[in-house]
PDB file of C-alpha atoms in Angstrom:
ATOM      1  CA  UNK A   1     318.044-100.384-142.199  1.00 59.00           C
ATOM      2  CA  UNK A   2     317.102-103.831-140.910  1.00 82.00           C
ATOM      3  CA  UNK A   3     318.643-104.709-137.514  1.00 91.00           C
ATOM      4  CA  UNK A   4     320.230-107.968-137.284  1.00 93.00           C
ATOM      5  CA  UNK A   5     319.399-109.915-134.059  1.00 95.00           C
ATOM      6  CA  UNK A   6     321.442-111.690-131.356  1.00 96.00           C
ATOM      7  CA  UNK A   7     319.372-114.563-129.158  1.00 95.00           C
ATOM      8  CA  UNK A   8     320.342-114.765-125.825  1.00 95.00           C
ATOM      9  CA  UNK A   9     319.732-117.932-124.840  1.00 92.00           C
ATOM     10  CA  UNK A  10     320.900-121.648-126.568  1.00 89.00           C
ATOM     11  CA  UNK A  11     318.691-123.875-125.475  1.00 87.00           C
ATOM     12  CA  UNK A  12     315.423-125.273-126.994  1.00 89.00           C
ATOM     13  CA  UNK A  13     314.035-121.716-126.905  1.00 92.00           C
ATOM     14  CA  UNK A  14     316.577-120.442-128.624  1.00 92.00           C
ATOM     15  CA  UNK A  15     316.248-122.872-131.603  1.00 91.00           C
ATOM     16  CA  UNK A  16     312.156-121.710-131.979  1.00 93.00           C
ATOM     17  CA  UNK A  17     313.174-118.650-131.886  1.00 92.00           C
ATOM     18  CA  UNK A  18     315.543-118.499-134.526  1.00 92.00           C
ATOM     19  CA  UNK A  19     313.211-120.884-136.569  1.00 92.00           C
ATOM     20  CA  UNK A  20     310.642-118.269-136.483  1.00 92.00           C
ATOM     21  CA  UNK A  21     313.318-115.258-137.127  1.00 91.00           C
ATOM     22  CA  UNK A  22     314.669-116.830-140.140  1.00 89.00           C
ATOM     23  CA  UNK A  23     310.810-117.885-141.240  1.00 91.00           C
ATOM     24  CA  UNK A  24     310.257-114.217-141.286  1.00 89.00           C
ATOM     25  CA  UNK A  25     313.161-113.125-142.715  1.00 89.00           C
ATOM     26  CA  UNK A  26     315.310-111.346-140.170  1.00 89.00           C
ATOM     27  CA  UNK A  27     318.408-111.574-139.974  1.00 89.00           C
ATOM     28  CA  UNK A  28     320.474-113.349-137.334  1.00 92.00           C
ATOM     29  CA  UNK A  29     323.941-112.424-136.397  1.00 93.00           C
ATOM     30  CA  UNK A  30     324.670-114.887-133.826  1.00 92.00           C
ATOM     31  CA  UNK A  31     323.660-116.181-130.504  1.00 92.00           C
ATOM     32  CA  UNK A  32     325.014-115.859-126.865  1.00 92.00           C
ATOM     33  CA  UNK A  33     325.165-118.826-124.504  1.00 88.00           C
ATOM     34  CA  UNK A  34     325.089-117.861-121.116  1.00 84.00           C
ATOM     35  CA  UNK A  35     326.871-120.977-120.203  1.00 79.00           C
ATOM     36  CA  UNK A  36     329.601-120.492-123.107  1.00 74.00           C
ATOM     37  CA  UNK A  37     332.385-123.087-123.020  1.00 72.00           C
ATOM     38  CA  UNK A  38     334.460-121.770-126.006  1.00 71.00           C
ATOM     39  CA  UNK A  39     333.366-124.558-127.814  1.00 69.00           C
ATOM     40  CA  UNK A  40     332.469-124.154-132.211  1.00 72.00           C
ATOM     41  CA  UNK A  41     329.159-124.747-132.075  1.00 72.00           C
ATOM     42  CA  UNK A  42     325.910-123.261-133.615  1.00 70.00           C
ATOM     43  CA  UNK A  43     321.844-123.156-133.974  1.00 74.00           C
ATOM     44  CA  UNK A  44     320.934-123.623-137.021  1.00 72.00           C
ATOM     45  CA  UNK A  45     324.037-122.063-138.267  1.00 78.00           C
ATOM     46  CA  UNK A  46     324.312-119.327-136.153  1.00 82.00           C
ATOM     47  CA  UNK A  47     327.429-118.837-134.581  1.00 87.00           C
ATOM     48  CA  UNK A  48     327.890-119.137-130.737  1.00 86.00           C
ATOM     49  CA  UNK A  49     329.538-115.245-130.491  1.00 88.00           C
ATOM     50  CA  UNK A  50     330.152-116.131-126.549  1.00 86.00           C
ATOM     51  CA  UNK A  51     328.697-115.094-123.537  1.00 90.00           C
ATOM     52  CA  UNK A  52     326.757-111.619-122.747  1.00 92.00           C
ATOM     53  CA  UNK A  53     330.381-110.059-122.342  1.00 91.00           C
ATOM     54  CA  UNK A  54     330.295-110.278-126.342  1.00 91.00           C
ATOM     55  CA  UNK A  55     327.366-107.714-126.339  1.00 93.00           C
ATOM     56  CA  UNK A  56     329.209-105.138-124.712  1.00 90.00           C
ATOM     57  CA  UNK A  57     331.146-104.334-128.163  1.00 88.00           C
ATOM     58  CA  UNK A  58     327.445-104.404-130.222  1.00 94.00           C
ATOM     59  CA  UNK A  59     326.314-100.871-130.832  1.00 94.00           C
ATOM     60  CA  UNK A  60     321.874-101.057-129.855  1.00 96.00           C
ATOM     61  CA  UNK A  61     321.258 -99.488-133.251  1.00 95.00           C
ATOM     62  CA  UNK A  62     322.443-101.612-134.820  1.00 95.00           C
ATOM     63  CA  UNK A  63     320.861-104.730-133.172  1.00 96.00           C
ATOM     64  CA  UNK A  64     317.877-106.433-131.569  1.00 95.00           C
ATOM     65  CA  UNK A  65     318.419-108.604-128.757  1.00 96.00           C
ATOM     66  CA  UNK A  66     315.813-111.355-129.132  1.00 95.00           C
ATOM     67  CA  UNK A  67     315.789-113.295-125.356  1.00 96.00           C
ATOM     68  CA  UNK A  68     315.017-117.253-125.656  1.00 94.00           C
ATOM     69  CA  UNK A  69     315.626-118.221-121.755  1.00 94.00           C
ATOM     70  CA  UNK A  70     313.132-120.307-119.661  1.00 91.00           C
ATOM     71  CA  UNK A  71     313.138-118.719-116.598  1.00 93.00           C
ATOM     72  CA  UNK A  72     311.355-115.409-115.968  1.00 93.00           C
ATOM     73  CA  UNK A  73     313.112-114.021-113.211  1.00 96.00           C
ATOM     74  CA  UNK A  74     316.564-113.960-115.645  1.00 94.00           C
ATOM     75  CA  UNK A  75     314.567-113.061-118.725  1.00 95.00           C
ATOM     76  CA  UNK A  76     313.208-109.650-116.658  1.00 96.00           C
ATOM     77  CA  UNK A  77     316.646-108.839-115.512  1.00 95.00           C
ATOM     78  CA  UNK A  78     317.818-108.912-119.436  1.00 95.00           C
ATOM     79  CA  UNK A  79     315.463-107.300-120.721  1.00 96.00           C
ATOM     80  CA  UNK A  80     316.040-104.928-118.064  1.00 97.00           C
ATOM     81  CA  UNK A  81     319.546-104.490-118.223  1.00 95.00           C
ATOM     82  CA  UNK A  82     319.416-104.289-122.053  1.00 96.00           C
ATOM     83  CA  UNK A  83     316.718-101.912-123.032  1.00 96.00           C
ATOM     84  CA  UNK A  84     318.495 -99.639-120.707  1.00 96.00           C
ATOM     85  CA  UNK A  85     321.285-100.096-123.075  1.00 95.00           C
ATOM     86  CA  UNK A  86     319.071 -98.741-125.872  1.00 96.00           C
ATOM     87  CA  UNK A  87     318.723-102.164-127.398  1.00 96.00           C
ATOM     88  CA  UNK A  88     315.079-103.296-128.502  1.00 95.00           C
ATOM     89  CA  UNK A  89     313.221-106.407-128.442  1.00 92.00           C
ATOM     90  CA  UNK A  90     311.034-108.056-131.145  1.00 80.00           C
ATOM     91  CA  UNK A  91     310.093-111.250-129.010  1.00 64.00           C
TER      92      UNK A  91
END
């Protein structure tokens, strides 16, 4: 089973990121803003799910987290706190 993949991030980073996903064909299911404002808005059509409260109800099977933010310091701690979750990483 291919895993679909959330990017945390929706910046710039986030947009290469999912241009490069969706060049190789995976499979996006959305995208988490840390600075979510409840706003409708997208990256190239991927839905805004919310912020990283909406990956507490994800089950790390079933997805990749994918993590398109610019500073290293909050990038480590993600990856951190996620892959201790049991999620993987194809970035």
């Amino acid at each position: 089973m291919n895993k679909k993949t959330i990017i945390i991030g929706a910046g710039g980073m986030a947009r290469t990121i999912s241009d490069t996903l969706i060049t190789l064909g995976q499979s996006i299911h959305g995208v988490v803003d840390l600075n979510y404002q409840d706003k409708k808005e997208a990256i190239h059509d991927n839905k805004i799910l919310g912020n990283l409260d909406s990956i507490k109800e994800l089950i790390p099977s079933e997805y990749n987290i994918a993590l398109a933010i610019g500073d290293g310091k909050l990038t480590k701690i993600m990856y951190e706190r996620y892959s201790n979750l049991g999620f993987e990483f194809p970035n």
